[in-house]
mmCIF file of C-alpha atoms and ligand atoms in Angstrom:
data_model
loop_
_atom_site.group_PDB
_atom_site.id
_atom_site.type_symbol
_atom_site.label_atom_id
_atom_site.label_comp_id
_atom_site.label_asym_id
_atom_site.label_seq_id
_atom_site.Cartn_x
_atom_site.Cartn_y
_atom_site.Cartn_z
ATOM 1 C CA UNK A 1 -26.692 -15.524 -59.844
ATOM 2 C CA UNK A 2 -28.191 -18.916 -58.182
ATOM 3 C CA UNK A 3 -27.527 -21.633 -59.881
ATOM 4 C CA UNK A 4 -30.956 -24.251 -59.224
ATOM 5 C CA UNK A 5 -29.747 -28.028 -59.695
ATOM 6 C CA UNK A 6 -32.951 -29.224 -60.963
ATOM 7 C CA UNK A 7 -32.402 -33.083 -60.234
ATOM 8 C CA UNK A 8 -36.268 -34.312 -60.464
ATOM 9 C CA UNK A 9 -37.252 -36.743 -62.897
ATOM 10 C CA UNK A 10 -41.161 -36.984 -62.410
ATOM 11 C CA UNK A 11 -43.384 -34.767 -64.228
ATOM 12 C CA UNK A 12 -45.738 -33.836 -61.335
ATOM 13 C CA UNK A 13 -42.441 -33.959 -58.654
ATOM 14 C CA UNK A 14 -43.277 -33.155 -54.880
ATOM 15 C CA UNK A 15 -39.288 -32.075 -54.526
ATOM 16 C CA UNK A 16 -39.471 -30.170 -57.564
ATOM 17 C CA UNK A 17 -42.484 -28.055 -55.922
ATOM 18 C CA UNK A 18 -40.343 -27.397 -52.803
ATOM 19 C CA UNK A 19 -37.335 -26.327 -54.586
ATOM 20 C CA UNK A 20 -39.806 -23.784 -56.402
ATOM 21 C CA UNK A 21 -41.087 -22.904 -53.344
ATOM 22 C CA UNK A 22 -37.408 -22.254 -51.752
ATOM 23 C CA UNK A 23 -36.519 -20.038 -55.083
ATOM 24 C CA UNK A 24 -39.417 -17.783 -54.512
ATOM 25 C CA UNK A 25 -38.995 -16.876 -50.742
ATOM 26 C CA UNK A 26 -35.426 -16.569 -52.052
ATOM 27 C CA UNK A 27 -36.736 -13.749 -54.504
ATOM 28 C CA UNK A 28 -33.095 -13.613 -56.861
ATOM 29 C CA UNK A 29 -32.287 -14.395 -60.285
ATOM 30 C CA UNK A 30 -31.490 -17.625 -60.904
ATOM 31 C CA UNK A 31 -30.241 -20.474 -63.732
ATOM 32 C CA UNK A 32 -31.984 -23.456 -63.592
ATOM 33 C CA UNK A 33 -29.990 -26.673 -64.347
ATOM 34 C CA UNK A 34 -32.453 -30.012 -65.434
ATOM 35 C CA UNK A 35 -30.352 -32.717 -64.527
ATOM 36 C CA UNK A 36 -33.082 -34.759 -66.657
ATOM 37 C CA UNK A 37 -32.227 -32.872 -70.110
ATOM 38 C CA UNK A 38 -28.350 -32.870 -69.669
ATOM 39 C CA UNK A 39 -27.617 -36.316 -69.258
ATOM 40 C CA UNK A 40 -24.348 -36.208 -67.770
ATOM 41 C CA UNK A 41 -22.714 -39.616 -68.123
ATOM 42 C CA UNK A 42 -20.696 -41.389 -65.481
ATOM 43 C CA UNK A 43 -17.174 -41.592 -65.761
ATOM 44 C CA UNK A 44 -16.416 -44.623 -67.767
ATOM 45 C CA UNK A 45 -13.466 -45.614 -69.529
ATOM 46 C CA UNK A 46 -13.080 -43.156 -72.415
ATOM 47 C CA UNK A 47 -14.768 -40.223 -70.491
ATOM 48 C CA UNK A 48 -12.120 -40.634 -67.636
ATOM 49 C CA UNK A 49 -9.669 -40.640 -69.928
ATOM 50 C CA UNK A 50 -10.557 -37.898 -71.896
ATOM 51 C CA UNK A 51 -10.779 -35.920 -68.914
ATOM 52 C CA UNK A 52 -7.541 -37.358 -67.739
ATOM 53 C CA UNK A 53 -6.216 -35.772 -70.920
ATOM 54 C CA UNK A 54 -7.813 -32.626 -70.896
ATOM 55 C CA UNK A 55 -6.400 -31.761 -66.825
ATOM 56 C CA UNK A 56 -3.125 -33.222 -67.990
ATOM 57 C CA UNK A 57 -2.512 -30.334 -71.175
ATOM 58 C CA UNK A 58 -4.257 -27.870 -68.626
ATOM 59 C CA UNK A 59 -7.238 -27.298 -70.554
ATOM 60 C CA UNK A 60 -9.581 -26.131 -67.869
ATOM 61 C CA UNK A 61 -11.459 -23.987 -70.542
ATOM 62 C CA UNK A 62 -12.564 -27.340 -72.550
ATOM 63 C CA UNK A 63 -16.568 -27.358 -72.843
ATOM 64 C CA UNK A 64 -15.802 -30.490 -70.718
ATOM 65 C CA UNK A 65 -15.953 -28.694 -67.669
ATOM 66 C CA UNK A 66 -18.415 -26.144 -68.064
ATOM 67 C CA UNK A 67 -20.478 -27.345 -65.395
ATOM 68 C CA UNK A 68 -18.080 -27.666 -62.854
ATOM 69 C CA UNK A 69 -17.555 -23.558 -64.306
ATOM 70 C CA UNK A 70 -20.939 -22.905 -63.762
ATOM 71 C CA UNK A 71 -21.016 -24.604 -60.440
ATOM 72 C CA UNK A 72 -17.517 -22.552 -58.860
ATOM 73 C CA UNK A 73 -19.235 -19.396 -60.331
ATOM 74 C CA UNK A 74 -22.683 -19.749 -59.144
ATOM 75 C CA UNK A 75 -23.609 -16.991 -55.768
ATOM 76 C CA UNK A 76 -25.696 -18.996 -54.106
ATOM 77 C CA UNK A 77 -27.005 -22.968 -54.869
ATOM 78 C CA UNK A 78 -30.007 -24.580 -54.601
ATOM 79 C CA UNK A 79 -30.134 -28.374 -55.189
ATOM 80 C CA UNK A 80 -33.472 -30.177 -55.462
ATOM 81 C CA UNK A 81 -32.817 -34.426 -55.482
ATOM 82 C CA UNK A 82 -35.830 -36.764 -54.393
ATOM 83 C CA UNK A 83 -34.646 -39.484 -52.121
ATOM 84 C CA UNK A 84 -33.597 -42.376 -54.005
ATOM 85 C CA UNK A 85 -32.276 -45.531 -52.268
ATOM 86 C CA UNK A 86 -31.351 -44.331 -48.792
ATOM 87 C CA UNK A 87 -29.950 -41.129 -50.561
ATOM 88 C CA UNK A 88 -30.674 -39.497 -53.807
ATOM 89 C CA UNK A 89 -30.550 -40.085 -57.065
ATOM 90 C CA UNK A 90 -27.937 -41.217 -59.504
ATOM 91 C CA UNK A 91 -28.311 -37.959 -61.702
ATOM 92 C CA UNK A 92 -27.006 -36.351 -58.877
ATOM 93 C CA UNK A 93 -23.579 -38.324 -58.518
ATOM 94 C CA UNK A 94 -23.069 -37.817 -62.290
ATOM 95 C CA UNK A 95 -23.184 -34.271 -61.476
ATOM 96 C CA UNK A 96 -20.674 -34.500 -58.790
ATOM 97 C CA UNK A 97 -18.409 -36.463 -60.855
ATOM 98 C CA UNK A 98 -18.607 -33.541 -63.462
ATOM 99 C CA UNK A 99 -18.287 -30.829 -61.202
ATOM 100 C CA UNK A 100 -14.846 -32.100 -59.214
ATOM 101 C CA UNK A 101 -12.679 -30.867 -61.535
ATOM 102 C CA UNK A 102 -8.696 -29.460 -58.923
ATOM 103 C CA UNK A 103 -8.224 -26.270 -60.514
ATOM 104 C CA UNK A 104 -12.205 -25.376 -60.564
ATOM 105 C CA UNK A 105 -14.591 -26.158 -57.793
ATOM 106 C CA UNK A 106 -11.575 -26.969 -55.466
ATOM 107 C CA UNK A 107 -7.569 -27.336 -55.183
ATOM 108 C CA UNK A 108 -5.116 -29.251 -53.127
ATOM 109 C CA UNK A 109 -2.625 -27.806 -51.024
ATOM 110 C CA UNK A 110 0.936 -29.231 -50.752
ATOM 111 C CA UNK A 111 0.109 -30.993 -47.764
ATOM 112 C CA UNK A 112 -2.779 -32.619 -49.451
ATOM 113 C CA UNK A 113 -5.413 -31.033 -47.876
ATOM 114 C CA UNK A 114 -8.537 -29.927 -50.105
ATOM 115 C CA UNK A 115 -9.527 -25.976 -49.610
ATOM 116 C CA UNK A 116 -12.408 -24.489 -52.213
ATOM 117 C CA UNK A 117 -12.782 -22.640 -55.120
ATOM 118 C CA UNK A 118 -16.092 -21.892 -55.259
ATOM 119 C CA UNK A 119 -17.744 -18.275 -55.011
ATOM 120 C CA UNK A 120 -20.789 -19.081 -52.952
ATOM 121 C CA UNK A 121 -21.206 -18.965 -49.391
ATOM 122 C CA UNK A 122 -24.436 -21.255 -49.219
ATOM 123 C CA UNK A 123 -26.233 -24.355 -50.717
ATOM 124 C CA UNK A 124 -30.079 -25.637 -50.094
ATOM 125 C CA UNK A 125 -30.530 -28.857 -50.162
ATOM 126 C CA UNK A 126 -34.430 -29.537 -50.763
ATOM 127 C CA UNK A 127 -35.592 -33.533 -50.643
ATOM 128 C CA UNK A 128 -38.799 -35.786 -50.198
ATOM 129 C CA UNK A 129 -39.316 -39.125 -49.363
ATOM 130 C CA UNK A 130 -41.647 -41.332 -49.946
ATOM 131 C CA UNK A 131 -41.253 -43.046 -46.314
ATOM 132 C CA UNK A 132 -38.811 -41.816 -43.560
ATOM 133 C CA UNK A 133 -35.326 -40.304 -44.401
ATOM 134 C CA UNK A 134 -33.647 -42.348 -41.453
ATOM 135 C CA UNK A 135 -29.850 -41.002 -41.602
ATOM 136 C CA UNK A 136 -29.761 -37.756 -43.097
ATOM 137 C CA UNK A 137 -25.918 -38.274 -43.482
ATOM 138 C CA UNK A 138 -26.459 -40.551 -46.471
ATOM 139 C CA UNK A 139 -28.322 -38.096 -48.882
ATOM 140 C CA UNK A 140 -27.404 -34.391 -47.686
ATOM 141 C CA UNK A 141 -25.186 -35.282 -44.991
ATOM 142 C CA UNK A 142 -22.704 -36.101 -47.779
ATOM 143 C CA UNK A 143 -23.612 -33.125 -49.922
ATOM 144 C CA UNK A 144 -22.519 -31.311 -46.647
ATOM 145 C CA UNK A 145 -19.453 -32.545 -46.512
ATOM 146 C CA UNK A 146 -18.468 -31.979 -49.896
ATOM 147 C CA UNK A 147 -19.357 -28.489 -49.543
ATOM 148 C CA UNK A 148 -17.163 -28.042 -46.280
ATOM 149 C CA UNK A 149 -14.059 -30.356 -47.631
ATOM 150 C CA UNK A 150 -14.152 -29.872 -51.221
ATOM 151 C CA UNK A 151 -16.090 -26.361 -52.073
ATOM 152 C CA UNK A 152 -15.144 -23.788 -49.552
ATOM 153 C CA UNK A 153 -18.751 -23.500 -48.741
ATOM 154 C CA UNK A 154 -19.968 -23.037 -44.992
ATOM 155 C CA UNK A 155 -23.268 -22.633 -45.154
ATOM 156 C CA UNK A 156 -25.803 -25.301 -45.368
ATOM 157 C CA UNK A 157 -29.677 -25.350 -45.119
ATOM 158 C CA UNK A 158 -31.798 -28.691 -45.807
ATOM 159 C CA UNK A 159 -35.810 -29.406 -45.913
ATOM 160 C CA UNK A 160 -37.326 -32.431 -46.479
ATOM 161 C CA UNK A 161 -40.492 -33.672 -46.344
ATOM 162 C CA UNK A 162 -41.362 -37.012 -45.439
ATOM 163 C CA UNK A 163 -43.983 -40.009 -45.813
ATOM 164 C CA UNK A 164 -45.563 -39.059 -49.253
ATOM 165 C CA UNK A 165 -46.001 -42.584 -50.462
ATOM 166 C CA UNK A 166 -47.469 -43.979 -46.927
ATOM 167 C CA UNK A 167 -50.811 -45.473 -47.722
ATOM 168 C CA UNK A 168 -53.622 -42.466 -46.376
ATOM 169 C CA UNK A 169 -50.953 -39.746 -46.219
ATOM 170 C CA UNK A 170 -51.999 -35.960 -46.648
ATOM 171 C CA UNK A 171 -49.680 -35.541 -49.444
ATOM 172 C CA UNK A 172 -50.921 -31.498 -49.603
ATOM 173 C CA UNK A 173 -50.607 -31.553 -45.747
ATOM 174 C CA UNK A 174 -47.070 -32.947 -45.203
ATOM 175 C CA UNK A 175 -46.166 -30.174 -48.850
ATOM 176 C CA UNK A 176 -48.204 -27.107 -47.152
ATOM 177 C CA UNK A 177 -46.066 -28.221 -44.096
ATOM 178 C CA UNK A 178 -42.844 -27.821 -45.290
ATOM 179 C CA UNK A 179 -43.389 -25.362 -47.285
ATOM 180 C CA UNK A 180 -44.470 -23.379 -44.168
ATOM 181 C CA UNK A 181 -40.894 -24.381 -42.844
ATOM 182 C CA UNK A 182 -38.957 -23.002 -45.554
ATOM 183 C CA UNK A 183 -40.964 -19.437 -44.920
ATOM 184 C CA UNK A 184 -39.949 -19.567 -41.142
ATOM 185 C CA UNK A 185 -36.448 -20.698 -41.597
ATOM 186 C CA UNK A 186 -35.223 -20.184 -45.204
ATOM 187 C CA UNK A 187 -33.135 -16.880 -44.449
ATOM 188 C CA UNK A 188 -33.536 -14.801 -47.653
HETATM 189 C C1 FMN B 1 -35.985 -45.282 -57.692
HETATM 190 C C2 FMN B 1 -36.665 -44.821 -56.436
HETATM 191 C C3 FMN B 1 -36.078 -45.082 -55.217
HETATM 192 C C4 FMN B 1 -36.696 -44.667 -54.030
HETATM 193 N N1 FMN B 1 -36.103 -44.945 -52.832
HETATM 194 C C5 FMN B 1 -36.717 -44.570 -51.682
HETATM 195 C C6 FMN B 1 -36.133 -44.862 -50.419
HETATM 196 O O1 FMN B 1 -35.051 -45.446 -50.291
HETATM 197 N N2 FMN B 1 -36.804 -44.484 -49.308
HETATM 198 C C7 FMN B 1 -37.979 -43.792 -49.359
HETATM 199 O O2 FMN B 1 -38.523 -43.439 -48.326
HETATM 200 N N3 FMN B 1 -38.554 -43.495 -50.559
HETATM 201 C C8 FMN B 1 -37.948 -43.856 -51.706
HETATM 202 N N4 FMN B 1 -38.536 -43.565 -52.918
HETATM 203 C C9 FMN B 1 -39.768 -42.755 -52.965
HETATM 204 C C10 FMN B 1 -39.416 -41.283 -53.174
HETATM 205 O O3 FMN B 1 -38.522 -40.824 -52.189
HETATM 206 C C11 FMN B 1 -40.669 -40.390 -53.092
HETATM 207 O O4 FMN B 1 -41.678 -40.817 -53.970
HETATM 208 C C12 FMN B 1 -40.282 -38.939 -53.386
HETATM 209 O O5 FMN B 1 -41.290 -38.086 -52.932
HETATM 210 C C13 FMN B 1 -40.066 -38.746 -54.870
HETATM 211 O O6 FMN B 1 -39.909 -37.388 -55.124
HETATM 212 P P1 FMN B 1 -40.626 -36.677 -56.372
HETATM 213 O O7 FMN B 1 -42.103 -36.565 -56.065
HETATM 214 O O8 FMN B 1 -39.944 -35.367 -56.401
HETATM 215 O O9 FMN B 1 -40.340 -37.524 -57.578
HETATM 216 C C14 FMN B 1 -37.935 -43.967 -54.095
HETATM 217 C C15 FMN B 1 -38.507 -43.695 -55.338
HETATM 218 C C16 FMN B 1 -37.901 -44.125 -56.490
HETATM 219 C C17 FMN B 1 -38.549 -43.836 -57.829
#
């Protein structure tokens, strides 16, 4: 099954449109996650500790961590963040922070060295900005790099479109345009 990260928050979202667009070439089942409607909390005080609690009596099973489950179980994921602040938006992290659970998305080996847990072999990372993206490290670049340290997943494909909120912009154009780049390149 793919598991969609559905990380938009506005109602008529450009990103959300791509990521739709990326889930139809792709053709496959999938279960959609709204970021919007689980409001994941940081980790503060008592939710690190409970958490500290639950990995400490082994309880991997605890509702707790049923999206970092859902995540390590998922075939194939498809993320879809706008680009907030130089990267994306906070929903996102809150995510992360749910989903890095040792013992479920990844492990540790003696040496210390992270290796994954996860069963798929590929993420898509869809984004749009309202100007230009200018270090792609900072947003999906980092999303990357969890997936290669932390999840045991290899294979990475990003689109992003760029310059929506530039006064005059073809805001169908620059969509029509990458959506036109996921059909050449997205391999399904
Ligand atoms: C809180 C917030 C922060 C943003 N930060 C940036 C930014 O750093 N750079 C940029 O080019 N656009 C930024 N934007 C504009 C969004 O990237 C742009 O509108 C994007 O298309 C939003 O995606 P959506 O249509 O899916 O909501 C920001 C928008 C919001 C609401």
């Amino acid at each position: 099954m793919v598991l969609f990260i559905n990380a938009c928050a506005r109602s008529d979202s450009r990103t959300l449109r791509l990521g739709r667009h990326v889930l139809r070439r792709l053709g496959k089942d999938y279960e959609e996650l709204v970021l919007d409607r689980e409001r994941i909390q940081p980790l503060y005080s008592e939710r690190l500790a409970a958490r500290d609690a639950l990995i400490g009596a082994g309880k991997l099973d605890d509702e707790f961590f049923k999206y970092a489950r859902q995540f390590a179980e998922a075939d194939e994921i498809v993320v879809a963040v706008p680009y907030w602040d130089l990267s994306f938006s906070a929903v996102l992290k809150n995510y992360i922070e749910a989903i890095n659970v040792i013992g479920i998305t990844f492990s540790y080996s003696d040496m210390g060295v992270p290796g994954g847990l996860c069963r798929a072999k590929r993420l898509i990372y869809v984004t749009t900005a309202g100007g230009q993206i200018y270090n792609d490290e900072l947003g999906f670049g980092y999303i990357k790099t969890l997936c290669r340290t932390f999840y045991g997943i290899g294979e990475l494909e990003y689109f992003k479109a760029e310059g929506l909120d530039v006064a005059g912009a073809d805001v169908e154009g620059i969509l029509c345009a990458a959506e036109a780049e996921i059909d050449e390149k997205l391999t399904v």
